Amino acid sequence: EFDSKKAQKRLRAYVETSQQTIDTKAEIMLEHFIPHVVNTKKLKGKAKGMVVTQNIETAIRYYKAITRLLEKQGSPFKAIIAFSGTKEVDGIEYTEAQMNGFADTETKDMFDTDEYRLLIVANKYLTGFDQPKLSAMYVDKKLTSVLCVQTLSRLNRSAPKLGKKTEDLFVLDFFNTVDDIKA
């Protein structure tokens, strides 16, 4: 009765934006980030991670899930979110500044501090963002062409004072195939 391609696309979109799916992926991300990046004291204990999401709504959902999990674990660090404008999710309006508790012009500098170790983004900071401490990336977004190269290149910033090596870098991609990324 339905166009199966359209139906599958809608079902996939529904599943990917559901809070339950995002909560599960957030747990997987933290199950890697905390023991393999934070606890191993990568980059002299300064290593950071980035969560790349499909859109502002999913970024907000990831931020809420990760923040909830970090608080539950009594984590000494926090997550920070970056997006432009205002977004309504589940009837509530959100802004980057309101969620982070400081002006959006301060996000880049605040992320550089030890208090914040994970940056959750939709499109903001995928290009032209230089944070040498970035060593882990968790991708939940289709990456193609120049955006793919630029996004993954956020990890490719040298940090000689922190002893950053290629072996310190990690990407967990929920969305793209190896062949897609190679292409």
Tab-separated table of C-alpha atoms in Angstrom:
chain	number	residue	atom	x	y	z
A	1	GLU	CA	0.000	0.000	0.000
A	2	PHE	CA	2.957	2.346	0.525
A	3	ASP	CA	6.030	3.314	-1.433
A	4	SER	CA	8.519	1.131	0.451
A	5	LYS	CA	11.493	3.508	-0.053
A	6	LYS	CA	9.550	6.442	1.376
A	7	ALA	CA	8.195	4.329	4.232
A	8	GLN	CA	11.655	3.007	5.125
A	9	LYS	CA	13.087	6.531	5.055
A	10	ARG	CA	10.366	7.779	7.427
A	11	LEU	CA	10.734	4.793	9.753
A	12	ARG	CA	14.497	5.251	9.889
A	13	ALA	CA	14.121	8.968	10.624
A	14	TYR	CA	11.638	8.183	13.401
A	15	VAL	CA	13.921	5.588	14.998
A	16	GLU	CA	17.058	7.740	14.701
A	17	THR	CA	15.471	10.763	16.374
A	18	SER	CA	13.740	8.803	19.142
A	19	GLN	CA	15.086	9.557	22.602
A	20	GLN	CA	15.443	5.832	23.319
A	21	THR	CA	17.774	5.339	20.323
A	22	ILE	CA	19.792	8.432	21.229
A	23	ASP	CA	20.032	7.325	24.877
A	24	THR	CA	21.429	3.952	23.751
A	25	LYS	CA	23.977	5.546	21.403
A	26	ALA	CA	24.962	8.062	24.106
A	27	GLU	CA	25.663	5.149	26.477
A	28	ILE	CA	27.825	3.461	23.825
A	29	MET	CA	29.748	6.720	23.270
A	30	LEU	CA	30.428	7.180	26.983
A	31	GLU	CA	31.296	3.479	27.374
A	32	HIS	CA	34.140	4.214	24.962
A	33	PHE	CA	35.045	7.797	25.867
A	34	ILE	CA	35.415	7.418	29.630
A	35	PRO	CA	37.543	4.227	29.819
A	36	HIS	CA	39.521	4.675	26.572
A	37	VAL	CA	40.041	8.441	26.416
A	38	VAL	CA	39.491	9.950	29.876
A	39	ASN	CA	40.704	7.140	32.156
A	40	THR	CA	43.746	6.357	29.996
A	41	LYS	CA	44.712	10.032	30.359
A	42	LYS	CA	45.178	10.521	26.622
A	43	LEU	CA	46.955	13.757	25.729
A	44	LYS	CA	48.206	14.081	29.309
A	45	GLY	CA	44.637	13.899	30.597
A	46	LYS	CA	43.405	16.731	28.341
A	47	ALA	CA	41.828	14.752	25.449
A	48	LYS	CA	38.377	15.781	24.275
A	49	GLY	CA	35.630	14.315	22.120
A	50	MET	CA	33.068	15.592	19.635
A	51	VAL	CA	29.598	14.172	18.984
A	52	VAL	CA	28.466	14.981	15.436
A	53	THR	CA	24.671	14.842	15.073
A	54	GLN	CA	22.229	15.076	12.154
A	55	ASN	CA	20.477	18.267	13.200
A	56	ILE	CA	19.825	20.625	16.097
A	57	GLU	CA	16.990	18.501	17.516
A	58	THR	CA	19.186	15.400	17.756
A	59	ALA	CA	22.048	17.505	19.163
A	60	ILE	CA	19.723	18.684	21.952
A	61	ARG	CA	18.557	15.117	22.595
A	62	TYR	CA	22.179	13.883	22.736
A	63	TYR	CA	23.171	16.721	25.048
A	64	LYS	CA	20.339	15.856	27.444
A	65	ALA	CA	21.147	12.115	27.340
A	66	ILE	CA	24.906	12.570	27.830
A	67	THR	CA	24.434	15.176	30.572
A	68	ARG	CA	22.009	12.858	32.388
A	69	LEU	CA	24.463	9.926	32.141
A	70	LEU	CA	27.457	12.006	33.263
A	71	GLU	CA	25.526	13.323	36.275
A	72	LYS	CA	24.360	9.811	37.168
A	73	GLN	CA	27.985	8.602	37.085
A	74	GLY	CA	29.198	11.575	39.134
A	75	SER	CA	31.541	12.574	36.328
A	76	PRO	CA	34.081	15.327	37.028
A	77	PHE	CA	33.585	16.765	33.517
A	78	LYS	CA	30.612	18.031	31.516
A	79	ALA	CA	29.349	18.129	27.962
A	80	ILE	CA	28.774	21.337	26.030
A	81	ILE	CA	26.498	21.946	23.027
A	82	ALA	CA	26.907	24.152	19.973
A	83	PHE	CA	24.187	25.201	17.532
A	84	SER	CA	22.910	28.370	15.926
A	85	GLY	CA	19.619	30.070	16.626
A	86	THR	CA	16.641	28.785	18.582
A	87	LYS	CA	15.117	25.317	18.336
A	88	GLU	CA	11.863	23.976	19.749
A	89	VAL	CA	11.970	20.346	20.891
A	90	ASP	CA	9.027	18.673	22.606
A	91	GLY	CA	7.333	22.058	23.053
A	92	ILE	CA	10.338	23.710	24.743
A	93	GLU	CA	12.494	26.383	23.086
A	94	TYR	CA	16.245	25.974	23.425
A	95	THR	CA	19.285	28.126	22.650
A	96	GLU	CA	22.944	27.210	22.947
A	97	ALA	CA	23.542	29.930	25.562
A	98	GLN	CA	20.572	28.851	27.688
A	99	MET	CA	21.620	25.184	27.632
A	100	ASN	CA	25.299	25.830	28.373
A	101	GLY	CA	24.744	28.609	30.903
A	102	PHE	CA	26.986	31.146	29.155
A	103	ALA	CA	27.025	33.208	25.954
A	104	ASP	CA	27.426	31.279	22.691
A	105	THR	CA	30.451	33.478	21.913
A	106	GLU	CA	32.187	31.759	24.876
A	107	THR	CA	31.529	28.145	23.782
A	108	LYS	CA	34.840	27.675	21.968
A	109	ASP	CA	36.868	29.035	24.915
A	110	MET	CA	34.851	27.147	27.536
A	111	PHE	CA	35.333	23.889	25.625
A	112	ASP	CA	39.083	24.451	25.894
A	113	THR	CA	38.866	24.239	29.706
A	114	ASP	CA	39.207	21.006	31.697
A	115	GLU	CA	35.584	21.263	32.879
A	116	TYR	CA	34.220	20.361	29.426
A	117	ARG	CA	35.395	17.229	27.601
A	118	LEU	CA	32.600	16.519	25.080
A	119	LEU	CA	31.262	18.925	22.454
A	120	ILE	CA	27.917	18.049	20.853
A	121	VAL	CA	27.295	19.721	17.493
A	122	ALA	CA	24.784	19.756	14.642
A	123	ASN	CA	26.588	21.766	11.943
A	124	LYS	CA	28.431	24.368	13.967
A	125	TYR	CA	32.168	23.688	14.447
A	126	LEU	CA	32.346	21.003	11.742
A	127	THR	CA	34.576	23.273	9.651
A	128	GLY	CA	37.287	25.723	10.612
A	129	PHE	CA	37.283	24.703	14.288
A	130	ASP	CA	40.774	24.264	15.673
A	131	GLN	CA	40.906	22.338	18.959
A	132	PRO	CA	44.181	20.367	19.229
A	133	LYS	CA	42.908	18.391	22.265
A	134	LEU	CA	40.176	16.771	20.140
A	135	SER	CA	41.006	13.071	19.839
A	136	ALA	CA	37.688	11.180	19.669
A	137	MET	CA	34.741	11.705	17.346
A	138	TYR	CA	31.344	10.049	17.544
A	139	VAL	CA	29.490	10.478	14.247
A	140	ASP	CA	25.732	10.071	13.863
A	141	LYS	CA	25.274	12.008	10.628
A	142	LYS	CA	25.646	11.310	6.923
A	143	LEU	CA	28.992	12.763	5.839
A	144	THR	CA	29.703	13.357	2.156
A	145	SER	CA	32.162	15.209	-0.042
A	146	VAL	CA	34.031	18.194	1.392
A	147	LEU	CA	31.998	18.200	4.627
A	148	CYS	CA	33.183	14.647	5.313
A	149	VAL	CA	36.838	15.595	4.918
A	150	GLN	CA	36.457	18.825	6.895
A	151	THR	CA	34.543	17.161	9.738
A	152	LEU	CA	37.009	14.311	10.207
A	153	SER	CA	39.869	16.798	9.898
A	154	ARG	CA	38.816	18.360	13.207
A	155	LEU	CA	40.811	15.497	14.746
A	156	ASN	CA	43.848	16.268	12.621
A	157	ARG	CA	45.258	19.128	14.678
A	158	SER	CA	48.707	18.633	16.137
A	159	ALA	CA	49.356	19.063	19.843
A	160	PRO	CA	53.106	18.478	20.340
A	161	LYS	CA	53.014	19.705	23.973
A	162	LEU	CA	50.427	17.015	24.737
A	163	GLY	CA	52.280	14.313	22.794
A	164	LYS	CA	49.366	13.755	20.399
A	165	LYS	CA	49.895	10.838	18.005
A	166	THR	CA	47.803	9.209	15.286
A	167	GLU	CA	47.241	6.277	17.679
A	168	ASP	CA	45.416	8.676	20.032
A	169	LEU	CA	42.674	9.340	17.466
A	170	PHE	CA	39.390	7.445	17.396
A	171	VAL	CA	36.214	7.665	15.304
A	172	LEU	CA	33.012	5.754	16.064
A	173	ASP	CA	30.593	6.188	13.169
A	174	PHE	CA	26.980	5.043	13.518
A	175	PHE	CA	25.927	6.268	10.086
A	176	ASN	CA	28.511	5.979	7.313
A	177	THR	CA	30.121	2.914	5.788
A	178	VAL	CA	33.885	2.579	5.414
A	179	ASP	CA	33.466	2.677	1.627
A	180	ASP	CA	31.418	5.891	1.810
A	181	ILE	CA	34.113	7.583	3.901
A	182	LYS	CA	36.913	6.356	1.628
A	183	ALA	CA	35.034	7.681	-1.415
